[in-house]
Structure formats: C-alpha cells, structure tokens
Amino acid sequence: MEVSCYCLLFRFSSGSELATLVLTSGVLDRSLTAISDLYRSTNSNHEQKSLPFSIKYEVFKQSDLTIIAFVTAPTCTQNHLQEGEAADLVPSSYFKEQFFEFLCTKVNPSFSVNKAAIDLFISHQNELSPLKNEISSSISTATRLIITGHSLGGSIASLFTLLLLDSIDLSKYKRPLCITFGSPLIGDKSLQQAILEYSTWNSCFLHVASHLDPLPRLFISRKSSPAAGLASQTSKYQPFGTFLLCSEQGFSCFENPESILGFLVGMSPVGNPNKEMESVEYGNIVKRLSRKAICEDVIAWSQDETDAFQASIILQLIAIGLLQLQQLQQQKDLIKKINKQEKKFIIQKRKVFDPSKKLNDMKIYMAYLEWYKKESKAQEVGYYDSYKTEKFASDLDVVLFKKILTNYWKDMVKEVESKPQREGAAFRTRWLYGGTNYRRMVEPLDIAEYYKGNGTNYQNQGRSQHHKQLEKWLDENNAEKAKQAKQKTVNWC
C-alpha cells in the first residue's frame, strides 16, 4: 500500500488542477474587485498626485471574508522600479526597526530584500504597524483573511503578510492568504529559505503573473534566450509561494522555485523581452481564464507519451505558452530536465511535510531495543553489560539499530535548532516524548561503548551534544509545566 501511494506522487502534476480550483473559487475576482475599488477611490481624490510614492490600502469587510488591499499609483510604480537602484537588494541588517528579525536563525542569520519595496514599507510603518495589531487582535477562528495587492502594492502585501504571520497563532486560527497580481520578486535565496523554515508559511502566498506583464520578471537575470534558459537561471532574486502563470493559451500553478524562474523568463513575449512597463488588466485576464476553467477547455494532443507525469508537465508548458505541440521533438531534453527537477522537488516537499513517517519507522528500532533489554534482563546480564561485552549475536544487531536511531535524532536536533524560535518550540514539543524515550534507551549504550574504549569522564568529555540538547528541552518543558501549574494554583486561591 505504501509503495502504491508513493508512486501516485509521480503519476500527475497537480498544477493545472490547482489553478482551476483557484480560478473557479472566486478569490481572485474578489481580490481584484477590492484592488479596483481602491484604485478608483485613490484616483477620484487625486491623491497619487500629491503623494506620488505613497502606499494606499483599505480593509474591505464582507460577511464571510476580510480583504486588505494595497496599491500604489501606476506612475509611482514606474518611477520607483525603473530608477537606477530599482534592482538593489539590501540585507536584513538594513532594517533599522528590525521588522523581520523573527526570520533570522543560527543557520540563516541574514537575508536580503528589494530596497525599493522595503523603503516604501518602512516609510509607512506608523500606519502599517497599527493595522497589523488591529487585524491580529481581532482575528477569530471563523475569520477568513486575504491580503492582496497589484504591482508594487503586491510587494507591500507580501511584506505585510509576513509580519502578520508572525503575530498569529496558526494552530488556532485560519491561515491568511496573500494574493499578488503582477508583482516583482522581493527577496533573495535566504529570504526564500527563511520562509520555508516555517512549515505552512510558503503556502500562504499566491502570485498571479501574466505573460504580458514584465514586472514579475523584472529582477530576474538572464544570460541566454528564454527557450535555452528555462531550467537553469542564475538570479539574485528568488521566488517563494505558489505562482499562477497565465498566457493566451491557458494557465497553470507552479511551486518549484527553480522552475518558476525559468518559466517567468520564458513567458516573455517573443521579440519584445524588454517591453516597457504598462498596465496589464488582470481583471479581464482572470475573467477569461475563469470561463476557460469552468468550460474545462482541453488541449487536443495525440502524442504517444507513456510517462503520465511528463505528459502533465508538457500540457502545463503548452498551457502557459512555453511550448507548442509541433515543438515537442525539438524540446525533448528540456522537458526531461524539467521532469527530473519537478520530481526532485516533490520528494523534498514530501520529506518536509511528513517528518512523522520517519519517526514511526524509528519506533520499530526502539521496539527491538525494548526486546533486547528484556531478553538481557531475562539472562540476568542487563543490556548495558550485554552490549559492552558483545557475547551474543543480538548484540551485533543492536549496534546497527543504535546507529540508525542516533543518526536520526542527531539530524532532528540539528533541524530543530535551525528553525525560527516559534517553529522550533512547536517542533520540540511534538517530538519531545520520542526524543526522551530514545535518549533514555540509547544513552546507556553510548556510555557502555565509551567506557569500553577506555574513555574517562563521559559526562564532560564523551557525551554527545544531541543528548545534552534533548535533556535540556525536557528540563525546559518540565519547568514550564511546573510554572503553569503554580499559576493555576495561585489563581484558584
């Protein structure tokens, strides 16, 4: 059963299905309506003339949904993003107010963000910080929240969403969804990795990009033609979240950052890759594609393709205008390369989202050690002495099982320490019981092995760091429980 489920991962790529779901759900239409209303109110007040670089935002409260929309005047966006330093990245240390300090960890202590976007964001902190506090304090279990923005306003929406995610307990409340339309990339590889360290944050971002819009690919460097550079881009800017890519032919969603970079470049209109920035009407695009999704428009294809996963990738590339049916033979190498990197991405994603499966595998080895301990006791030897003397064949088996368990828990401790503080704390709580059982079962064997090799002073010289860390987390957890129990007693009195 497990093998068949695993194989299903590679049968189809769900990008087209996800895009259809998004387009028919109505969230894009409602987000664009909020953006259009905000643009209209801004234009009617002529505010873009007096404050050319200002952010405009508005909270739209509906019966089943709250939408926060961000925009900047089109002329301001052009001026801001076409100036000489538009593509500059600035390190997180540049943010004087330490807005995104929660994204920094021991493993990833710094990241970089687009200077134009962060300068605009910081200049409006007096408005955005109270807005964040208001939204996070008023959120409830029933709240459905969308943060949206167009063009540079989408960049601000993404930054605001990151701040909001840090202030919301996602174990209790629904995740907000950030939807951007035609927005440039805002950060580097380190920002991408920082977001991925939070297990659910990456899925909170949906970026809609049309092949007619140059802004989404504005900061992506390209050293070759779009066709040659699809699968291998070198860029300081890196995407995060899910991208809904649209063309005249159709649409599809993509999550693999490596693929997204190439696709954004490859979608550039042939013969005019450096087209000047001009307004792209996403409202009309979404309406047209929504009709296409509802009508289940199917691409006619009679090619002999036995690999279902590869066939689905080909259909997605055709849908976003990167391939034509008559080009398939000439593009075989490119298709295979994309196929390979998409499968690799799925495997990596599965490991991130299913760490508990391997923990369950470790329980099998723990059960064997329990049996070994019981058998050693029945022979009146004790499993510490039995392991140290290696008199029985079972002692040799335990060496292998102990090594597997130790490698797993060393990796787990390392992973937890690399996570942001809040995510790491939740992770420690979830795995603390298993880690404590492992330490209590395996560390006596480590001690036996250490002294068998004539070691001295195990506690200070021979003890593994991962044992120390697991014990430290247990002590902290027990201290927190005692503190909470004491507070409850005081409150009751």
Short mmCIF file of C-alpha atoms in Angstrom, two decimals:
data_model
loop_
_atom_site.label_atom_id
_atom_site.label_comp_id
_atom_site.label_asym_id
_atom_site.label_seq_id
_atom_site.Cartn_x
_atom_site.Cartn_y
_atom_site.Cartn_z
CA MET A 1 0.00 0.00 0.00
CA GLU A 2 2.80 2.39 0.92
CA VAL A 3 4.61 1.72 -2.37
CA SER A 4 1.49 2.39 -4.45
CA CYS A 5 0.78 5.66 -2.58
CA TYR A 6 4.36 6.75 -3.13
CA CYS A 7 4.14 6.03 -6.85
CA LEU A 8 0.97 8.13 -7.11
CA LEU A 9 3.07 11.20 -6.33
CA PHE A 10 4.63 10.94 -9.78
CA ARG A 11 1.57 9.99 -11.82
CA PHE A 12 0.31 13.52 -12.35
CA SER A 13 1.38 17.06 -11.68
CA SER A 14 -1.40 18.91 -9.87
CA GLY A 15 -0.52 22.39 -11.15
CA SER A 16 -3.35 22.56 -13.68
CA GLU A 17 -5.89 21.22 -11.19
CA LEU A 18 -4.79 23.69 -8.52
CA ALA A 19 -5.00 26.57 -10.99
CA THR A 20 -8.52 25.51 -12.00
CA LEU A 21 -9.56 25.38 -8.34
CA VAL A 22 -8.14 28.86 -7.69
CA LEU A 23 -9.79 30.39 -10.76
CA THR A 24 -13.22 28.89 -10.06
CA SER A 25 -13.17 29.61 -6.30
CA GLY A 26 -13.83 33.33 -6.75
CA VAL A 27 -10.95 34.52 -4.54
CA LEU A 28 -9.14 36.15 -7.47
CA ASP A 29 -12.27 38.02 -8.60
CA ARG A 30 -12.98 39.29 -5.10
CA SER A 31 -9.37 40.35 -4.59
CA LEU A 32 -9.30 42.21 -7.90
CA THR A 33 -12.61 43.91 -7.09
CA ALA A 34 -11.10 45.25 -3.86
CA ILE A 35 -7.99 46.44 -5.73
CA SER A 36 -10.12 48.14 -8.41
CA ASP A 37 -12.27 49.87 -5.80
CA LEU A 38 -9.15 51.14 -4.04
CA TYR A 39 -7.65 52.42 -7.31
CA ARG A 40 -10.90 54.24 -8.12
CA SER A 41 -11.12 55.91 -4.71
CA THR A 42 -7.47 56.95 -4.95
CA ASN A 43 -7.90 58.41 -8.44
CA SER A 44 -11.09 60.26 -7.52
CA ASN A 45 -9.29 62.01 -4.67
CA HIS A 46 -6.24 62.81 -6.85
CA GLU A 47 -4.06 61.55 -4.01
CA GLN A 48 -1.48 60.00 -6.28
CA LYS A 49 -0.52 63.49 -7.48
CA SER A 50 0.17 64.97 -4.06
CA LEU A 51 1.78 61.85 -2.60
CA PRO A 52 3.43 60.16 -5.60
CA PHE A 53 5.22 57.43 -3.66
CA SER A 54 2.58 56.67 -1.03
CA ILE A 55 1.00 53.30 -0.34
CA LYS A 56 -2.75 53.18 -0.32
CA TYR A 57 -4.56 50.42 1.50
CA GLU A 58 -8.10 49.68 2.59
CA VAL A 59 -9.80 46.98 4.65
CA PHE A 60 -12.89 45.51 2.96
CA LYS A 61 -15.04 43.59 5.43
CA GLN A 62 -17.55 41.20 3.92
CA SER A 63 -19.91 38.70 5.55
CA ASP A 64 -17.60 35.73 5.06
CA LEU A 65 -14.27 37.36 4.28
CA THR A 66 -11.97 40.27 5.13
CA ILE A 67 -9.76 41.64 2.35
CA ILE A 68 -6.86 44.06 2.86
CA ALA A 69 -5.83 45.61 -0.46
CA PHE A 70 -2.60 47.53 -1.20
CA VAL A 71 -1.88 49.68 -4.25
CA THR A 72 0.47 52.40 -5.42
CA ALA A 73 -0.23 54.81 -8.27
CA PRO A 74 0.92 53.33 -11.64
CA THR A 75 3.20 56.31 -12.29
CA CYS A 76 4.75 55.86 -8.86
CA THR A 77 5.38 52.19 -9.54
CA GLN A 78 7.14 53.01 -12.80
CA ASN A 79 9.29 55.70 -11.20
CA HIS A 80 10.12 53.51 -8.21
CA LEU A 81 11.02 50.40 -10.18
CA GLN A 82 12.72 51.95 -13.20
CA GLU A 83 15.21 54.12 -11.35
CA GLY A 84 18.88 53.10 -11.31
CA GLU A 85 18.79 51.34 -7.94
CA ALA A 86 15.47 49.56 -8.51
CA ALA A 87 17.02 46.08 -8.53
CA ASP A 88 19.19 46.66 -5.46
CA LEU A 89 18.93 44.19 -2.60
CA VAL A 90 19.61 45.32 0.97
CA PRO A 91 20.49 42.97 3.86
CA SER A 92 18.14 42.47 6.80
CA SER A 93 20.55 44.44 8.99
CA TYR A 94 19.48 47.49 6.94
CA PHE A 95 16.03 47.45 8.54
CA LYS A 96 16.53 49.79 11.46
CA GLU A 97 13.25 48.81 13.07
CA GLN A 98 14.09 45.10 12.93
CA PHE A 99 10.76 44.31 11.27
CA PHE A 100 11.65 40.78 10.23
CA GLU A 101 14.07 39.67 12.91
CA PHE A 102 11.90 36.59 13.53
CA LEU A 103 13.00 35.23 10.14
CA CYS A 104 16.66 35.05 11.20
CA THR A 105 18.09 31.84 12.68
CA LYS A 106 21.52 30.44 13.54
CA VAL A 107 21.70 28.68 10.19
CA ASN A 108 20.18 31.57 8.22
CA PRO A 109 21.17 34.73 10.15
CA SER A 110 20.58 37.22 7.34
CA PHE A 111 18.56 37.70 4.18
CA SER A 112 18.08 40.44 1.60
CA VAL A 113 15.02 42.30 0.31
CA ASN A 114 14.41 44.66 -2.60
CA LYS A 115 15.42 48.16 -1.49
CA ALA A 116 12.55 49.99 -3.21
CA ALA A 117 9.93 47.74 -1.59
CA ILE A 118 11.38 47.78 1.93
CA ASP A 119 11.99 51.55 1.85
CA LEU A 120 8.37 52.11 0.91
CA PHE A 121 7.24 49.66 3.58
CA ILE A 122 9.35 51.22 6.35
CA SER A 123 8.26 54.75 5.41
CA HIS A 124 4.68 53.74 6.27
CA GLN A 125 5.38 51.84 9.48
CA ASN A 126 3.27 54.29 11.50
CA GLU A 127 0.22 53.15 9.53
CA LEU A 128 1.09 49.50 8.90
CA SER A 129 2.10 48.51 12.44
CA PRO A 130 -1.25 49.60 13.98
CA LEU A 131 -3.05 47.88 11.10
CA LYS A 132 -1.19 44.64 11.82
CA ASN A 133 -2.03 44.91 15.54
CA GLU A 134 -5.68 45.61 14.76
CA ILE A 135 -6.01 42.63 12.42
CA SER A 136 -4.12 40.16 14.62
CA SER A 137 -6.10 41.14 17.74
CA SER A 138 -9.49 40.94 16.02
CA ILE A 139 -8.92 37.63 14.26
CA SER A 140 -11.11 34.68 15.28
CA THR A 141 -11.46 31.01 14.40
CA ALA A 142 -14.07 31.93 11.78
CA THR A 143 -12.01 34.69 10.15
CA ARG A 144 -11.04 34.25 6.51
CA LEU A 145 -8.42 36.82 5.58
CA ILE A 146 -6.95 37.79 2.21
CA ILE A 147 -4.13 40.31 1.81
CA THR A 148 -3.82 41.39 -1.80
CA GLY A 149 -2.04 43.92 -3.96
CA HIS A 150 -1.18 44.83 -7.52
CA SER A 151 2.29 45.54 -8.88
CA LEU A 152 4.46 47.18 -6.21
CA GLY A 153 1.41 47.11 -3.96
CA GLY A 154 1.69 43.32 -4.12
CA SER A 155 5.24 43.53 -2.80
CA ILE A 156 3.95 45.53 0.17
CA ALA A 157 1.16 42.98 0.64
CA SER A 158 3.74 40.18 0.82
CA LEU A 159 5.84 42.01 3.42
CA PHE A 160 2.75 42.85 5.47
CA THR A 161 1.62 39.20 5.35
CA LEU A 162 4.98 38.07 6.73
CA LEU A 163 4.56 40.44 9.68
CA LEU A 164 1.02 39.21 10.22
CA LEU A 165 2.01 35.54 10.10
CA ASP A 166 4.44 36.11 12.95
CA SER A 167 1.68 37.58 15.12
CA ILE A 168 -0.98 34.90 14.52
CA ASP A 169 -1.14 31.51 16.23
CA LEU A 170 -1.73 29.31 13.19
CA SER A 171 -2.51 26.30 15.37
CA LYS A 172 -5.72 28.09 16.44
CA TYR A 173 -6.68 30.31 13.52
CA LYS A 174 -7.01 30.01 9.76
CA ARG A 175 -4.00 30.99 7.74
CA PRO A 176 -4.25 34.29 5.84
CA LEU A 177 -3.80 34.13 2.08
CA CYS A 178 -1.68 36.71 0.27
CA ILE A 179 -2.60 37.14 -3.41
CA THR A 180 -0.48 39.40 -5.62
CA PHE A 181 -1.06 40.40 -9.24
CA GLY A 182 1.87 41.32 -11.47
CA SER A 183 4.33 41.92 -8.64
CA PRO A 184 8.14 41.73 -8.90
CA LEU A 185 10.14 39.29 -6.77
CA ILE A 186 11.10 40.84 -3.43
CA GLY A 187 13.95 38.83 -1.94
CA ASP A 188 16.94 36.53 -2.28
CA LYS A 189 17.57 32.83 -1.66
CA SER A 190 17.99 33.40 2.07
CA LEU A 191 14.55 35.03 2.34
CA GLN A 192 13.10 32.10 0.43
CA GLN A 193 14.75 29.64 2.83
CA ALA A 194 13.68 31.64 5.89
CA ILE A 195 10.03 31.38 4.80
CA LEU A 196 10.40 27.66 4.07
CA GLU A 197 11.63 27.09 7.63
CA TYR A 198 8.04 27.73 8.73
CA SER A 199 6.20 24.60 7.66
CA THR A 200 2.98 26.34 6.49
CA TRP A 201 4.02 29.86 5.52
CA ASN A 202 5.04 29.21 1.92
CA SER A 203 1.52 28.02 1.08
CA CYS A 204 0.11 31.37 2.25
CA PHE A 205 1.37 33.16 -0.88
CA LEU A 206 -0.20 33.04 -4.35
CA HIS A 207 1.36 35.19 -7.08
CA VAL A 208 -0.56 35.73 -10.34
CA ALA A 209 1.62 36.63 -13.34
CA SER A 210 0.63 37.19 -16.97
CA HIS A 211 2.99 36.59 -19.89
CA LEU A 212 2.18 40.16 -21.00
CA ASP A 213 3.40 41.67 -17.72
CA PRO A 214 7.16 42.43 -17.49
CA LEU A 215 7.06 43.27 -13.76
CA PRO A 216 7.13 39.71 -12.34
CA ARG A 217 10.39 39.00 -14.23
CA LEU A 218 11.84 42.49 -13.80
CA PHE A 219 14.64 41.47 -11.40
CA ILE A 220 15.44 38.05 -12.87
CA SER A 221 18.80 37.99 -14.61
CA ARG A 222 19.01 36.01 -17.83
CA LYS A 223 22.16 35.06 -19.66
CA SER A 224 20.55 33.15 -22.50
CA SER A 225 17.44 33.06 -24.62
CA PRO A 226 14.15 32.20 -22.93
CA ALA A 227 13.99 28.76 -24.54
CA ALA A 228 17.53 27.83 -23.56
CA GLY A 229 17.30 29.27 -20.09
CA LEU A 230 14.08 27.72 -18.82
CA ALA A 231 15.61 25.21 -16.44
CA SER A 232 18.80 26.98 -15.45
CA GLN A 233 18.55 30.58 -14.27
CA THR A 234 21.10 32.50 -12.26
CA SER A 235 19.40 35.25 -10.33
CA LYS A 236 19.97 37.14 -7.10
CA TYR A 237 16.20 37.25 -6.67
CA GLN A 238 14.37 34.03 -5.79
CA PRO A 239 10.62 33.32 -5.66
CA PHE A 240 8.60 31.88 -2.79
CA GLY A 241 5.00 30.70 -2.60
CA THR A 242 2.85 29.39 -5.47
CA PHE A 243 2.78 31.09 -8.88
CA LEU A 244 -0.29 31.07 -11.13
CA LEU A 245 1.13 31.72 -14.60
CA CYS A 246 -1.22 32.86 -17.36
CA SER A 247 -0.95 33.10 -21.14
CA GLU A 248 -3.27 33.35 -24.15
CA GLN A 249 -3.29 29.54 -24.29
CA GLY A 250 -4.19 28.87 -20.66
CA PHE A 251 -2.87 28.72 -17.11
CA SER A 252 -1.18 26.54 -14.51
CA CYS A 253 0.21 26.73 -10.97
CA PHE A 254 3.84 26.04 -10.05
CA GLU A 255 5.60 25.72 -6.69
CA ASN A 256 9.15 24.73 -7.60
CA PRO A 257 11.25 27.94 -7.31
CA GLU A 258 13.84 26.71 -9.78
CA SER A 259 11.20 26.10 -12.44
CA ILE A 260 9.33 29.33 -11.73
CA LEU A 261 12.36 31.50 -12.51
CA GLY A 262 12.82 29.91 -15.90
CA PHE A 263 9.13 29.96 -16.73
CA LEU A 264 8.80 33.67 -15.92
CA VAL A 265 11.66 34.46 -18.31
CA GLY A 266 10.45 32.04 -20.95
CA MET A 267 6.96 33.58 -20.98
CA SER A 268 8.37 36.93 -22.14
CA PRO A 269 6.73 37.90 -25.47
CA VAL A 270 8.96 36.86 -28.37
CA GLY A 271 10.74 39.77 -29.98
CA ASN A 272 9.99 42.19 -27.16
CA PRO A 273 11.54 40.85 -23.92
CA ASN A 274 12.32 44.36 -22.64
CA LYS A 275 8.84 45.74 -23.14
CA GLU A 276 8.23 48.88 -21.13
CA MET A 277 6.07 48.62 -18.05
CA GLU A 278 2.45 49.26 -18.83
CA SER A 279 -0.76 48.40 -17.08
CA VAL A 280 -1.90 44.81 -17.57
CA GLU A 281 -5.62 44.33 -17.00
CA TYR A 282 -5.68 41.33 -14.68
CA GLY A 283 -9.43 41.65 -14.23
CA ASN A 284 -10.06 40.76 -17.88
CA ILE A 285 -7.39 38.05 -17.79
CA VAL A 286 -8.93 36.36 -14.75
CA LYS A 287 -12.46 36.56 -16.21
CA ARG A 288 -11.32 34.96 -19.46
CA LEU A 289 -9.36 32.20 -17.72
CA SER A 290 -12.19 31.55 -15.26
CA ARG A 291 -14.53 30.89 -18.19
CA LYS A 292 -11.88 28.66 -19.70
CA ALA A 293 -11.55 26.74 -16.42
CA ILE A 294 -15.31 26.31 -16.00
CA CYS A 295 -15.67 25.07 -19.58
CA GLU A 296 -12.82 22.61 -18.93
CA ASP A 297 -11.03 23.59 -22.09
CA VAL A 298 -8.85 20.61 -23.05
CA ILE A 299 -5.76 20.79 -25.23
CA ALA A 300 -6.04 18.34 -28.11
CA TRP A 301 -3.00 16.10 -28.04
CA SER A 302 -2.35 12.86 -29.84
CA GLN A 303 1.31 12.42 -28.97
CA ASP A 304 2.49 9.00 -27.77
CA GLU A 305 3.62 9.77 -24.20
CA THR A 306 3.73 6.83 -21.77
CA ASP A 307 5.03 8.81 -18.78
CA ALA A 308 1.87 10.34 -17.26
CA PHE A 309 3.82 12.76 -15.07
CA GLN A 310 5.85 14.02 -18.02
CA ALA A 311 2.71 14.30 -20.12
CA SER A 312 1.11 16.52 -17.48
CA ILE A 313 4.21 18.75 -17.43
CA ILE A 314 4.07 19.09 -21.22
CA LEU A 315 0.41 20.10 -21.04
CA GLN A 316 1.22 22.72 -18.40
CA LEU A 317 4.04 24.16 -20.53
CA ILE A 318 1.70 24.33 -23.51
CA ALA A 319 -0.96 25.99 -21.33
CA ILE A 320 1.34 28.82 -20.26
CA GLY A 321 2.66 29.32 -23.79
CA LEU A 322 6.16 27.92 -23.36
CA LEU A 323 5.70 25.03 -25.77
CA GLN A 324 3.75 24.30 -28.92
CA LEU A 325 2.72 20.81 -29.99
CA GLN A 326 4.97 20.93 -33.03
CA GLN A 327 8.00 21.76 -30.82
CA LEU A 328 7.88 18.63 -28.65
CA GLN A 329 10.51 16.66 -30.56
CA GLN A 330 12.97 19.57 -30.55
CA GLN A 331 12.44 20.23 -26.83
CA LYS A 332 12.78 16.66 -25.52
CA ASP A 333 15.94 17.36 -23.49
CA LEU A 334 14.39 20.42 -21.88
CA ILE A 335 11.21 18.52 -21.00
CA LYS A 336 13.20 15.69 -19.42
CA LYS A 337 15.23 18.17 -17.40
CA ILE A 338 12.10 19.87 -16.06
CA ASN A 339 10.56 16.45 -15.38
CA LYS A 340 13.59 15.46 -13.30
CA GLN A 341 13.71 18.66 -11.25
CA GLU A 342 9.94 18.57 -10.60
CA LYS A 343 10.18 15.01 -9.26
CA LYS A 344 13.12 16.03 -7.09
CA PHE A 345 11.07 18.94 -5.73
CA ILE A 346 8.13 16.66 -4.89
CA ILE A 347 10.40 14.28 -2.95
CA GLN A 348 11.92 17.17 -0.97
CA LYS A 349 8.49 18.64 -0.28
CA ARG A 350 7.20 15.28 0.92
CA LYS A 351 10.07 14.99 3.38
CA VAL A 352 9.30 18.44 4.78
CA PHE A 353 5.60 17.81 5.23
CA ASP A 354 5.80 14.24 6.54
CA PRO A 355 8.56 14.09 9.18
CA SER A 356 6.32 11.95 11.39
CA LYS A 357 6.54 8.99 8.99
CA LYS A 358 10.24 8.50 9.66
CA LEU A 359 9.58 8.90 13.38
CA ASN A 360 7.18 5.98 13.09
CA ASP A 361 9.91 3.99 11.35
CA MET A 362 12.23 4.73 14.27
CA LYS A 363 9.68 3.24 16.65
CA ILE A 364 10.35 -0.16 15.07
CA TYR A 365 14.02 0.06 16.06
CA MET A 366 13.04 1.28 19.51
CA ALA A 367 10.75 -1.75 19.87
CA TYR A 368 13.68 -4.01 19.03
CA LEU A 369 15.81 -2.33 21.71
CA GLU A 370 12.98 -2.84 24.20
CA TRP A 371 13.00 -6.53 23.32
CA TYR A 372 16.82 -6.62 23.62
CA LYS A 373 16.64 -5.01 27.05
CA LYS A 374 14.01 -7.51 28.17
CA GLU A 375 15.98 -10.51 26.87
CA SER A 376 19.18 -9.29 28.52
CA LYS A 377 17.36 -8.96 31.82
CA ALA A 378 15.98 -12.50 31.47
CA GLN A 379 19.56 -13.75 31.08
CA GLU A 380 20.48 -11.83 34.25
CA VAL A 381 23.08 -9.81 32.39
CA GLY A 382 21.46 -6.42 31.82
CA TYR A 383 21.51 -4.75 28.43
CA TYR A 384 24.31 -2.32 29.42
CA ASP A 385 26.72 -5.18 30.25
CA SER A 386 25.50 -7.34 27.36
CA TYR A 387 26.16 -4.57 24.85
CA LYS A 388 29.55 -3.81 26.39
CA THR A 389 30.78 -7.43 26.29
CA GLU A 390 29.11 -8.44 22.98
CA LYS A 391 28.62 -12.08 23.94
CA PHE A 392 25.55 -12.73 21.80
CA ALA A 393 24.65 -12.30 18.12
CA SER A 394 21.83 -9.95 19.11
CA ASP A 395 24.44 -7.54 20.48
CA LEU A 396 25.79 -7.02 16.95
CA ASP A 397 22.30 -6.29 15.59
CA VAL A 398 21.83 -3.65 18.26
CA VAL A 399 24.95 -1.83 17.02
CA LEU A 400 23.21 -1.24 13.68
CA PHE A 401 19.86 -0.24 15.20
CA LYS A 402 21.55 2.13 17.62
CA LYS A 403 23.45 3.79 14.77
CA ILE A 404 20.24 4.31 12.76
CA LEU A 405 18.45 5.81 15.77
CA THR A 406 21.38 8.04 16.69
CA ASN A 407 21.75 9.42 13.16
CA TYR A 408 18.01 10.15 13.02
CA TRP A 409 17.92 12.04 16.33
CA LYS A 410 21.12 13.94 15.59
CA ASP A 411 19.51 15.14 12.35
CA MET A 412 16.27 16.01 14.15
CA VAL A 413 18.05 18.07 16.80
CA LYS A 414 20.03 19.87 14.10
CA GLU A 415 16.83 20.58 12.17
CA VAL A 416 15.05 21.97 15.24
CA GLU A 417 17.98 24.24 16.06
CA SER A 418 17.92 25.62 12.52
CA LYS A 419 14.26 26.61 12.74
CA PRO A 420 12.94 30.01 13.87
CA GLN A 421 12.21 30.22 17.59
CA ARG A 422 8.43 29.72 17.46
CA GLU A 423 8.54 26.94 14.85
CA GLY A 424 11.35 25.22 16.73
CA ALA A 425 9.43 25.37 20.01
CA ALA A 426 6.37 23.73 18.44
CA PHE A 427 8.60 21.12 16.83
CA ARG A 428 10.34 20.33 20.14
CA THR A 429 7.02 19.84 21.92
CA ARG A 430 5.76 17.46 19.25
CA TRP A 431 8.85 15.25 19.25
CA LEU A 432 9.94 15.61 22.87
CA TYR A 433 8.36 12.37 24.07
CA GLY A 434 10.03 10.30 21.33
CA GLY A 435 13.38 12.02 21.88
CA THR A 436 13.25 11.42 25.63
CA ASN A 437 12.46 7.72 25.16
CA TYR A 438 15.31 7.42 22.68
CA ARG A 439 17.80 9.13 24.99
CA ARG A 440 16.85 7.01 28.00
CA MET A 441 17.15 3.83 25.96
CA VAL A 442 20.22 4.54 23.85
CA GLU A 443 22.45 6.72 26.03
CA PRO A 444 23.32 3.83 28.41
CA LEU A 445 24.63 2.01 25.32
CA ASP A 446 26.68 5.09 24.38
CA ILE A 447 28.11 5.09 27.90
CA ALA A 448 28.95 1.38 27.62
CA GLU A 449 30.68 1.95 24.29
CA TYR A 450 32.59 4.94 25.65
CA TYR A 451 34.00 3.16 28.68
CA LYS A 452 34.69 0.01 26.66
CA GLY A 453 37.12 2.15 24.69
CA ASN A 454 38.85 3.21 27.94
CA GLY A 455 37.23 6.62 27.97
CA THR A 456 37.01 8.71 31.13
CA ASN A 457 34.62 11.35 32.44
CA TYR A 458 31.78 10.63 29.99
CA GLN A 459 29.59 13.47 31.27
CA ASN A 460 32.09 16.20 30.36
CA GLN A 461 34.19 14.61 27.63
CA GLY A 462 32.25 11.85 25.93
CA ARG A 463 28.59 12.88 25.93
CA SER A 464 27.10 13.72 22.55
CA GLN A 465 25.71 17.22 22.07
CA HIS A 466 22.36 15.89 20.85
CA HIS A 467 21.85 14.03 24.16
CA LYS A 468 22.57 17.24 26.06
CA GLN A 469 20.11 19.18 23.90
CA LEU A 470 17.33 16.60 24.26
CA GLU A 471 17.76 16.63 28.04
CA LYS A 472 17.80 20.43 28.09
CA TRP A 473 14.50 20.58 26.17
CA LEU A 474 12.94 18.09 28.59
CA ASP A 475 14.06 20.16 31.58
CA GLU A 476 12.68 23.34 29.99
CA ASN A 477 9.38 21.61 29.25
CA ASN A 478 9.09 20.31 32.83
CA ALA A 479 9.93 23.75 34.23
CA GLU A 480 7.24 25.35 32.05
CA LYS A 481 4.66 22.79 33.20
CA ALA A 482 5.56 23.42 36.84
CA LYS A 483 5.28 27.18 36.28
CA GLN A 484 1.83 26.83 34.70
CA ALA A 485 0.66 24.53 37.50
CA LYS A 486 1.82 27.06 40.08
CA GLN A 487 -0.02 29.89 38.30
CA LYS A 488 -3.22 27.84 38.22
CA THR A 489 -2.91 27.18 41.96
CA VAL A 490 -2.39 30.88 42.70
CA ASN A 491 -5.35 31.87 40.51
CA TRP A 492 -7.59 29.29 42.20
CA CYS A 493 -6.66 30.60 45.64
#
